Amino acid sequence: MFLSPYFTKQDQSVFISAQQASDFAKKVAEDFNPIHDVGAKRFCVPGDLLFALVLTEYGLSPNMQFKFAGMVGDNVELHLDKNVTDQFSICDTKGKEYLHIERQGEVCKCDVQTAAFIKSYVAFSGLNFIHVLMPMMKQHQVMINPERPLVIYESMSFHLEHFDFSTMSLHLAEQSLVINGKRGDVTLTFELHSEGKVIGSGVKTLVLSGLREYDDEKAQQMCDRYENRKKS
């Protein structure tokens, strides 16, 4: 499975090193958020890597809901139960919960469909910051802290009509930003496409923290830094 370089599994324990998490963020998700850098003060494993790990381990269901409960640090020992129900959580060995999952319907464990879904979803996520979030902030005349940009992945859910696909792409359908003081709640609605047909839909939510008045020059500098990190 293409995900294997980005985690280490021993029996039912999984470890994700800072290097593995950083490599996944940059090489697979094209996510250049500084909190995924090796040695970052507030380092955390990308939410998309945890999401991908769940699909790899437990399969793909036609209806799934994911809600993040905490940020995973460097080499935290996560425990993956062999037998799970349609509601389960990813926890560390001390019982701390990081991700809650609910699913409905039959389970598909085909590597082709699972990999296609993961790759398309993380590619969609990689475009969010520059192409979706920054224009929304400009529209609403607010912005995150350019010195400590923090965007938190909160939840995701999707519905698939069937598993008859080998490739997939995600397309943004709707977007909204609700501002409450220094917090911004972002909702992104997307469609799942395969061979020119819509085969499903989904919703992703994110939280923007530390909002302040929009400054075009500082916003551009933040975008430039992001793009320069991507190039380097």
PDB file of N, CA and C in Angstrom, residues 10-96:
ATOM      1  N   GLN A  10       3.567  -2.051  14.646  1.00  0.00           N
ATOM      2  CA  GLN A  10       4.057  -3.197  15.410  1.00  0.00           C
ATOM      3  C   GLN A  10       2.854  -3.838  16.103  1.00  0.00           C
ATOM      4  N   ASP A  11       2.461  -5.002  15.634  1.00  0.00           N
ATOM      5  CA  ASP A  11       1.222  -5.636  16.109  1.00  0.00           C
ATOM      6  C   ASP A  11       0.069  -4.662  15.895  1.00  0.00           C
ATOM      7  N   GLN A  12      -0.602  -4.263  16.978  1.00  0.00           N
ATOM      8  CA  GLN A  12      -1.724  -3.325  16.817  1.00  0.00           C
ATOM      9  C   GLN A  12      -1.357  -1.906  17.240  1.00  0.00           C
ATOM     10  N   SER A  13      -0.066  -1.640  17.336  1.00  0.00           N
ATOM     11  CA  SER A  13       0.407  -0.293  17.655  1.00  0.00           C
ATOM     12  C   SER A  13       0.948   0.378  16.405  1.00  0.00           C
ATOM     13  N   VAL A  14       0.671   1.662  16.269  1.00  0.00           N
ATOM     14  CA  VAL A  14       1.160   2.442  15.133  1.00  0.00           C
ATOM     15  C   VAL A  14       1.907   3.659  15.659  1.00  0.00           C
ATOM     16  N   PHE A  15       3.074   3.914  15.063  1.00  0.00           N
ATOM     17  CA  PHE A  15       3.884   5.076  15.409  1.00  0.00           C
ATOM     18  C   PHE A  15       4.078   5.911  14.140  1.00  0.00           C
ATOM     19  N   ILE A  16       3.946   7.224  14.281  1.00  0.00           N
ATOM     20  CA  ILE A  16       4.214   8.130  13.164  1.00  0.00           C
ATOM     21  C   ILE A  16       5.271   9.119  13.630  1.00  0.00           C
ATOM     22  N   SER A  17       6.458   9.033  13.041  1.00  0.00           N
ATOM     23  CA  SER A  17       7.529   9.947  13.431  1.00  0.00           C
ATOM     24  C   SER A  17       7.296  11.312  12.801  1.00  0.00           C
ATOM     25  N   ALA A  18       7.970  12.307  13.351  1.00  0.00           N
ATOM     26  CA  ALA A  18       7.857  13.657  12.794  1.00  0.00           C
ATOM     27  C   ALA A  18       8.304  13.678  11.335  1.00  0.00           C
ATOM     28  N   GLN A  19       9.352  12.891  11.012  1.00  0.00           N
ATOM     29  CA  GLN A  19       9.844  12.853   9.640  1.00  0.00           C
ATOM     30  C   GLN A  19       8.823  12.218   8.703  1.00  0.00           C
ATOM     31  N   GLN A  20       8.215  11.113   9.145  1.00  0.00           N
ATOM     32  CA  GLN A  20       7.183  10.462   8.324  1.00  0.00           C
ATOM     33  C   GLN A  20       5.990  11.394   8.105  1.00  0.00           C
ATOM     34  N   ALA A  21       5.575  12.068   9.161  1.00  0.00           N
ATOM     35  CA  ALA A  21       4.434  12.987   9.059  1.00  0.00           C
ATOM     36  C   ALA A  21       4.754  14.150   8.131  1.00  0.00           C
ATOM     37  N   SER A  22       5.962  14.682   8.259  1.00  0.00           N
ATOM     38  CA  SER A  22       6.384  15.805   7.422  1.00  0.00           C
ATOM     39  C   SER A  22       6.483  15.381   5.954  1.00  0.00           C
ATOM     40  N   ASP A  23       7.018  14.182   5.716  1.00  0.00           N
ATOM     41  CA  ASP A  23       7.130  13.682   4.344  1.00  0.00           C
ATOM     42  C   ASP A  23       5.742  13.501   3.720  1.00  0.00           C
ATOM     43  N   PHE A  24       4.803  12.959   4.489  1.00  0.00           N
ATOM     44  CA  PHE A  24       3.445  12.790   3.972  1.00  0.00           C
ATOM     45  C   PHE A  24       2.834  14.143   3.636  1.00  0.00           C
ATOM     46  N   ALA A  25       2.968  15.094   4.549  1.00  0.00           N
ATOM     47  CA  ALA A  25       2.383  16.418   4.332  1.00  0.00           C
ATOM     48  C   ALA A  25       2.892  17.045   3.039  1.00  0.00           C
ATOM     49  N   LYS A  26       4.199  16.961   2.822  1.00  0.00           N
ATOM     50  CA  LYS A  26       4.801  17.667   1.688  1.00  0.00           C
ATOM     51  C   LYS A  26       4.753  16.878   0.386  1.00  0.00           C
ATOM     52  N   LYS A  27       4.986  15.552   0.475  1.00  0.00           N
ATOM     53  CA  LYS A  27       5.080  14.754  -0.745  1.00  0.00           C
ATOM     54  C   LYS A  27       3.733  14.245  -1.245  1.00  0.00           C
ATOM     55  N   VAL A  28       2.802  13.988  -0.326  1.00  0.00           N
ATOM     56  CA  VAL A  28       1.517  13.425  -0.719  1.00  0.00           C
ATOM     57  C   VAL A  28       0.418  14.485  -0.712  1.00  0.00           C
ATOM     58  N   ALA A  29       0.287  15.190   0.416  1.00  0.00           N
ATOM     59  CA  ALA A  29      -0.817  16.147   0.562  1.00  0.00           C
ATOM     60  C   ALA A  29      -0.485  17.535   0.033  1.00  0.00           C
ATOM     61  N   GLU A  30       0.799  17.808  -0.236  1.00  0.00           N
ATOM     62  CA  GLU A  30       1.244  19.152  -0.622  1.00  0.00           C
ATOM     63  C   GLU A  30       0.742  20.182   0.381  1.00  0.00           C
ATOM     64  N   ASP A  31       0.888  19.822   1.656  1.00  0.00           N
ATOM     65  CA  ASP A  31       0.486  20.669   2.766  1.00  0.00           C
ATOM     66  C   ASP A  31       1.759  21.211   3.408  1.00  0.00           C
ATOM     67  N   PHE A  32       1.966  22.530   3.319  1.00  0.00           N
ATOM     68  CA  PHE A  32       3.211  23.126   3.801  1.00  0.00           C
ATOM     69  C   PHE A  32       3.000  23.958   5.062  1.00  0.00           C
ATOM     70  N   ASN A  33       1.995  23.557   5.852  1.00  0.00           N
ATOM     71  CA  ASN A  33       1.751  24.173   7.144  1.00  0.00           C
ATOM     72  C   ASN A  33       2.978  23.929   8.038  1.00  0.00           C
ATOM     73  N   PRO A  34       3.550  24.979   8.640  1.00  0.00           N
ATOM     74  CA  PRO A  34       4.761  24.813   9.464  1.00  0.00           C
ATOM     75  C   PRO A  34       4.596  23.857  10.645  1.00  0.00           C
ATOM     76  N   ILE A  35       3.374  23.622  11.114  1.00  0.00           N
ATOM     77  CA  ILE A  35       3.194  22.739  12.273  1.00  0.00           C
ATOM     78  C   ILE A  35       3.482  21.275  11.917  1.00  0.00           C
ATOM     79  N   HIS A  36       3.669  20.982  10.631  1.00  0.00           N
ATOM     80  CA  HIS A  36       4.024  19.626  10.223  1.00  0.00           C
ATOM     81  C   HIS A  36       5.518  19.482   9.946  1.00  0.00           C
ATOM     82  N   ASP A  37       6.294  20.510  10.259  1.00  0.00           N
ATOM     83  CA  ASP A  37       7.737  20.459  10.053  1.00  0.00           C
ATOM     84  C   ASP A  37       8.416  19.701  11.187  1.00  0.00           C
ATOM     85  N   VAL A  38       9.442  18.947  10.849  1.00  0.00           N
ATOM     86  CA  VAL A  38      10.257  18.297  11.872  1.00  0.00           C
ATOM     87  C   VAL A  38      10.874  19.382  12.760  1.00  0.00           C
ATOM     88  N   GLY A  39      10.703  19.242  14.063  1.00  0.00           N
ATOM     89  CA  GLY A  39      11.263  20.223  14.990  1.00  0.00           C
ATOM     90  C   GLY A  39      10.374  21.413  15.270  1.00  0.00           C
ATOM     91  N   ALA A  40       9.189  21.456  14.661  1.00  0.00           N
ATOM     92  CA  ALA A  40       8.268  22.566  14.907  1.00  0.00           C
ATOM     93  C   ALA A  40       7.846  22.580  16.375  1.00  0.00           C
ATOM     94  N   LYS A  41       7.756  23.769  16.942  1.00  0.00           N
ATOM     95  CA  LYS A  41       7.416  23.905  18.362  1.00  0.00           C
ATOM     96  C   LYS A  41       6.048  23.312  18.660  1.00  0.00           C
ATOM     97  N   ARG A  42       5.099  23.483  17.745  1.00  0.00           N
ATOM     98  CA  ARG A  42       3.741  22.965  17.948  1.00  0.00           C
ATOM     99  C   ARG A  42       3.455  21.834  16.961  1.00  0.00           C
ATOM    100  N   PHE A  43       4.457  20.995  16.723  1.00  0.00           N
ATOM    101  CA  PHE A  43       4.334  19.929  15.726  1.00  0.00           C
ATOM    102  C   PHE A  43       3.113  19.040  15.965  1.00  0.00           C
ATOM    103  N   CYS A  44       2.460  18.667  14.861  1.00  0.00           N
ATOM    104  CA  CYS A  44       1.418  17.644  14.943  1.00  0.00           C
ATOM    105  C   CYS A  44       1.355  16.872  13.628  1.00  0.00           C
ATOM    106  N   VAL A  45       0.908  15.637  13.727  1.00  0.00           N
ATOM    107  CA  VAL A  45       0.720  14.778  12.557  1.00  0.00           C
ATOM    108  C   VAL A  45      -0.456  15.331  11.748  1.00  0.00           C
ATOM    109  N   PRO A  46      -0.347  15.403  10.417  1.00  0.00           N
ATOM    110  CA  PRO A  46      -1.472  15.890   9.606  1.00  0.00           C
ATOM    111  C   PRO A  46      -2.738  15.056   9.828  1.00  0.00           C
ATOM    112  N   GLY A  47      -3.865  15.749   9.944  1.00  0.00           N
ATOM    113  CA  GLY A  47      -5.132  15.045  10.094  1.00  0.00           C
ATOM    114  C   GLY A  47      -5.416  14.123   8.924  1.00  0.00           C
ATOM    115  N   ASP A  48      -4.971  14.523   7.738  1.00  0.00           N
ATOM    116  CA  ASP A  48      -5.201  13.696   6.551  1.00  0.00           C
ATOM    117  C   ASP A  48      -4.455  12.365   6.631  1.00  0.00           C
ATOM    118  N   LEU A  49      -3.317  12.347   7.334  1.00  0.00           N
ATOM    119  CA  LEU A  49      -2.579  11.094   7.488  1.00  0.00           C
ATOM    120  C   LEU A  49      -3.332  10.151   8.429  1.00  0.00           C
ATOM    121  N   LEU A  50      -3.921  10.679   9.492  1.00  0.00           N
ATOM    122  CA  LEU A  50      -4.735   9.842  10.379  1.00  0.00           C
ATOM    123  C   LEU A  50      -5.951   9.302   9.637  1.00  0.00           C
ATOM    124  N   PHE A  51      -6.586  10.164   8.861  1.00  0.00           N
ATOM    125  CA  PHE A  51      -7.738   9.769   8.054  1.00  0.00           C
ATOM    126  C   PHE A  51      -7.348   8.644   7.080  1.00  0.00           C
ATOM    127  N   ALA A  52      -6.216   8.822   6.411  1.00  0.00           N
ATOM    128  CA  ALA A  52      -5.747   7.817   5.448  1.00  0.00           C
ATOM    129  C   ALA A  52      -5.400   6.509   6.147  1.00  0.00           C
ATOM    130  N   LEU A  53      -4.833   6.607   7.347  1.00  0.00           N
ATOM    131  CA  LEU A  53      -4.472   5.423   8.126  1.00  0.00           C
ATOM    132  C   LEU A  53      -5.717   4.609   8.488  1.00  0.00           C
ATOM    133  N   VAL A  54      -6.792   5.293   8.863  1.00  0.00           N
ATOM    134  CA  VAL A  54      -8.050   4.604   9.200  1.00  0.00           C
ATOM    135  C   VAL A  54      -8.594   3.852   7.996  1.00  0.00           C
ATOM    136  N   LEU A  55      -8.607   4.502   6.831  1.00  0.00           N
ATOM    137  CA  LEU A  55      -9.118   3.834   5.628  1.00  0.00           C
ATOM    138  C   LEU A  55      -8.236   2.645   5.250  1.00  0.00           C
ATOM    139  N   THR A  56      -6.930   2.794   5.403  1.00  0.00           N
ATOM    140  CA  THR A  56      -6.009   1.708   5.079  1.00  0.00           C
ATOM    141  C   THR A  56      -6.207   0.514   6.008  1.00  0.00           C
ATOM    142  N   GLU A  57      -6.425   0.789   7.273  1.00  0.00           N
ATOM    143  CA  GLU A  57      -6.549  -0.267   8.275  1.00  0.00           C
ATOM    144  C   GLU A  57      -7.932  -0.910   8.299  1.00  0.00           C
ATOM    145  N   TYR A  58      -8.973  -0.077   8.167  1.00  0.00           N
ATOM    146  CA  TYR A  58     -10.336  -0.569   8.395  1.00  0.00           C
ATOM    147  C   TYR A  58     -11.222  -0.595   7.147  1.00  0.00           C
ATOM    148  N   GLY A  59     -10.725  -0.082   6.023  1.00  0.00           N
ATOM    149  CA  GLY A  59     -11.509  -0.113   4.799  1.00  0.00           C
ATOM    150  C   GLY A  59     -12.361   1.122   4.580  1.00  0.00           C
ATOM    151  N   LEU A  60     -13.006   1.117   3.441  1.00  0.00           N
ATOM    152  CA  LEU A  60     -13.812   2.249   2.981  1.00  0.00           C
ATOM    153  C   LEU A  60     -15.286   1.859   3.036  1.00  0.00           C
ATOM    154  N   SER A  61     -16.103   2.689   3.694  1.00  0.00           N
ATOM    155  CA  SER A  61     -17.539   2.451   3.754  1.00  0.00           C
ATOM    156  C   SER A  61     -18.261   3.537   2.960  1.00  0.00           C
ATOM    157  N   PRO A  62     -19.487   3.266   2.484  1.00  0.00           N
ATOM    158  CA  PRO A  62     -20.178   4.268   1.666  1.00  0.00           C
ATOM    159  C   PRO A  62     -20.559   5.529   2.429  1.00  0.00           C
ATOM    160  N   ASN A  63     -20.703   5.417   3.749  1.00  0.00           N
ATOM    161  CA  ASN A  63     -20.983   6.586   4.576  1.00  0.00           C
ATOM    162  C   ASN A  63     -20.022   6.589   5.753  1.00  0.00           C
ATOM    163  N   MET A  64     -19.245   7.662   5.877  1.00  0.00           N
ATOM    164  CA  MET A  64     -18.286   7.751   6.976  1.00  0.00           C
ATOM    165  C   MET A  64     -18.234   9.175   7.519  1.00  0.00           C
ATOM    166  N   GLN A  65     -18.042   9.269   8.845  1.00  0.00           N
ATOM    167  CA  GLN A  65     -17.913  10.557   9.502  1.00  0.00           C
ATOM    168  C   GLN A  65     -16.677  10.525  10.406  1.00  0.00           C
ATOM    169  N   PHE A  66     -15.865  11.562  10.321  1.00  0.00           N
ATOM    170  CA  PHE A  66     -14.629  11.664  11.101  1.00  0.00           C
ATOM    171  C   PHE A  66     -14.662  12.966  11.902  1.00  0.00           C
ATOM    172  N   LYS A  67     -14.356  12.887  13.180  1.00  0.00           N
ATOM    173  CA  LYS A  67     -14.284  14.091  14.014  1.00  0.00           C
ATOM    174  C   LYS A  67     -12.996  14.046  14.824  1.00  0.00           C
ATOM    175  N   PHE A  68     -12.177  15.086  14.670  1.00  0.00           N
ATOM    176  CA  PHE A  68     -10.884  15.132  15.352  1.00  0.00           C
ATOM    177  C   PHE A  68     -11.046  15.644  16.777  1.00  0.00           C
ATOM    178  N   ALA A  69     -10.337  14.976  17.693  1.00  0.00           N
ATOM    179  CA  ALA A  69     -10.457  15.308  19.117  1.00  0.00           C
ATOM    180  C   ALA A  69      -9.145  15.796  19.712  1.00  0.00           C
ATOM    181  N   GLY A  70      -8.054  15.648  18.997  1.00  0.00           N
ATOM    182  CA  GLY A  70      -6.761  16.076  19.517  1.00  0.00           C
ATOM    183  C   GLY A  70      -5.687  15.950  18.466  1.00  0.00           C
ATOM    184  N   MET A  71      -4.530  16.567  18.742  1.00  0.00           N
ATOM    185  CA  MET A  71      -3.419  16.552  17.796  1.00  0.00           C
ATOM    186  C   MET A  71      -2.378  15.524  18.225  1.00  0.00           C
ATOM    187  N   VAL A  72      -1.951  14.699  17.285  1.00  0.00           N
ATOM    188  CA  VAL A  72      -0.986  13.637  17.550  1.00  0.00           C
ATOM    189  C   VAL A  72       0.427  14.180  17.400  1.00  0.00           C
ATOM    190  N   GLY A  73       1.258  13.946  18.423  1.00  0.00           N
ATOM    191  CA  GLY A  73       2.635  14.407  18.387  1.00  0.00           C
ATOM    192  C   GLY A  73       3.586  13.379  17.796  1.00  0.00           C
ATOM    193  N   ASP A  74       4.864  13.671  17.864  1.00  0.00           N
ATOM    194  CA  ASP A  74       5.926  12.827  17.299  1.00  0.00           C
ATOM    195  C   ASP A  74       5.990  11.480  18.018  1.00  0.00           C
ATOM    196  N   ASN A  75       5.858  10.408  17.234  1.00  0.00           N
ATOM    197  CA  ASN A  75       6.019   9.037  17.730  1.00  0.00           C
ATOM    198  C   ASN A  75       5.087   8.657  18.880  1.00  0.00           C
ATOM    199  N   VAL A  76       3.909   9.267  18.928  1.00  0.00           N
ATOM    200  CA  VAL A  76       2.898   8.836  19.897  1.00  0.00           C
ATOM    201  C   VAL A  76       2.456   7.419  19.522  1.00  0.00           C
ATOM    202  N   GLU A  77       2.354   6.536  20.500  1.00  0.00           N
ATOM    203  CA  GLU A  77       1.937   5.167  20.221  1.00  0.00           C
ATOM    204  C   GLU A  77       0.413   5.097  20.154  1.00  0.00           C
ATOM    205  N   LEU A  78      -0.098   4.892  18.950  1.00  0.00           N
ATOM    206  CA  LEU A  78      -1.535   4.772  18.740  1.00  0.00           C
ATOM    207  C   LEU A  78      -1.923   3.298  18.721  1.00  0.00           C
ATOM    208  N   HIS A  79      -3.061   2.995  19.305  1.00  0.00           N
ATOM    209  CA  HIS A  79      -3.522   1.607  19.339  1.00  0.00           C
ATOM    210  C   HIS A  79      -4.679   1.433  18.362  1.00  0.00           C
ATOM    211  N   LEU A  80      -4.551   0.449  17.471  1.00  0.00           N
ATOM    212  CA  LEU A  80      -5.604   0.153  16.506  1.00  0.00           C
ATOM    213  C   LEU A  80      -6.247  -1.184  16.872  1.00  0.00           C
ATOM    214  N   ASP A  81      -7.474  -1.139  17.346  1.00  0.00           N
ATOM    215  CA  ASP A  81      -8.180  -2.370  17.694  1.00  0.00           C
ATOM    216  C   ASP A  81      -8.393  -3.230  16.453  1.00  0.00           C
ATOM    217  N   LYS A  82      -8.236  -4.538  16.614  1.00  0.00           N
ATOM    218  CA  LYS A  82      -8.489  -5.442  15.491  1.00  0.00           C
ATOM    219  C   LYS A  82      -9.967  -5.477  15.119  1.00  0.00           C
ATOM    220  N   ASN A  83     -10.804  -5.514  16.124  1.00  0.00           N
ATOM    221  CA  ASN A  83     -12.247  -5.622  15.903  1.00  0.00           C
ATOM    222  C   ASN A  83     -12.932  -4.342  16.353  1.00  0.00           C
ATOM    223  N   VAL A  84     -13.535  -3.649  15.411  1.00  0.00           N
ATOM    224  CA  VAL A  84     -14.248  -2.421  15.743  1.00  0.00           C
ATOM    225  C   VAL A  84     -15.685  -2.518  15.250  1.00  0.00           C
ATOM    226  N   THR A  85     -16.544  -1.703  15.856  1.00  0.00           N
ATOM    227  CA  THR A  85     -17.948  -1.629  15.442  1.00  0.00           C
ATOM    228  C   THR A  85     -18.089  -0.486  14.443  1.00  0.00           C
ATOM    229  N   ASP A  86     -19.300  -0.039  14.222  1.00  0.00           N
ATOM    230  CA  ASP A  86     -19.526   1.085  13.311  1.00  0.00           C
ATOM    231  C   ASP A  86     -19.292   2.435  13.981  1.00  0.00           C
ATOM    232  N   GLN A  87     -18.905   2.417  15.257  1.00  0.00           N
ATOM    233  CA  GLN A  87     -18.487   3.614  15.968  1.00  0.00           C
ATOM    234  C   GLN A  87     -17.236   3.265  16.763  1.00  0.00           C
ATOM    235  N   PHE A  88     -16.127   3.932  16.481  1.00  0.00           N
ATOM    236  CA  PHE A  88     -14.891   3.646  17.199  1.00  0.00           C
ATOM    237  C   PHE A  88     -13.989   4.874  17.186  1.00  0.00           C
ATOM    238  N   SER A  89     -12.935   4.815  17.976  1.00  0.00           N
ATOM    239  CA  SER A  89     -12.011   5.942  18.097  1.00  0.00           C
ATOM    240  C   SER A  89     -10.572   5.469  17.966  1.00  0.00           C
ATOM    241  N   ILE A  90      -9.721   6.366  17.520  1.00  0.00           N
ATOM    242  CA  ILE A  90      -8.281   6.125  17.507  1.00  0.00           C
ATOM    243  C   ILE A  90      -7.708   6.783  18.757  1.00  0.00           C
ATOM    244  N   CYS A  91      -7.064   5.964  19.607  1.00  0.00           N
ATOM    245  CA  CYS A  91      -6.542   6.431  20.893  1.00  0.00           C
ATOM    246  C   CYS A  91      -5.078   6.049  21.022  1.00  0.00           C
ATOM    247  N   ASP A  92      -4.401   6.698  21.963  1.00  0.00           N
ATOM    248  CA  ASP A  92      -3.051   6.243  22.288  1.00  0.00           C
ATOM    249  C   ASP A  92      -3.133   5.187  23.393  1.00  0.00           C
ATOM    250  N   THR A  93      -2.001   4.688  23.808  1.00  0.00           N
ATOM    251  CA  THR A  93      -1.992   3.593  24.778  1.00  0.00           C
ATOM    252  C   THR A  93      -2.420   4.052  26.172  1.00  0.00           C
ATOM    253  N   LYS A  94      -2.522   5.367  26.371  1.00  0.00           N
ATOM    254  CA  LYS A  94      -2.998   5.900  27.653  1.00  0.00           C
ATOM    255  C   LYS A  94      -4.502   6.189  27.628  1.00  0.00           C
ATOM    256  N   GLY A  95      -5.123   5.914  26.476  1.00  0.00           N
ATOM    257  CA  GLY A  95      -6.558   6.117  26.359  1.00  0.00           C
ATOM    258  C   GLY A  95      -6.980   7.479  25.845  1.00  0.00           C
ATOM    259  N   LYS A  96      -6.021   8.354  25.534  1.00  0.00           N
ATOM    260  CA  LYS A  96      -6.368   9.664  24.991  1.00  0.00           C
ATOM    261  C   LYS A  96      -6.906   9.507  23.571  1.00  0.00           C
TER     262      LYS A  96
END
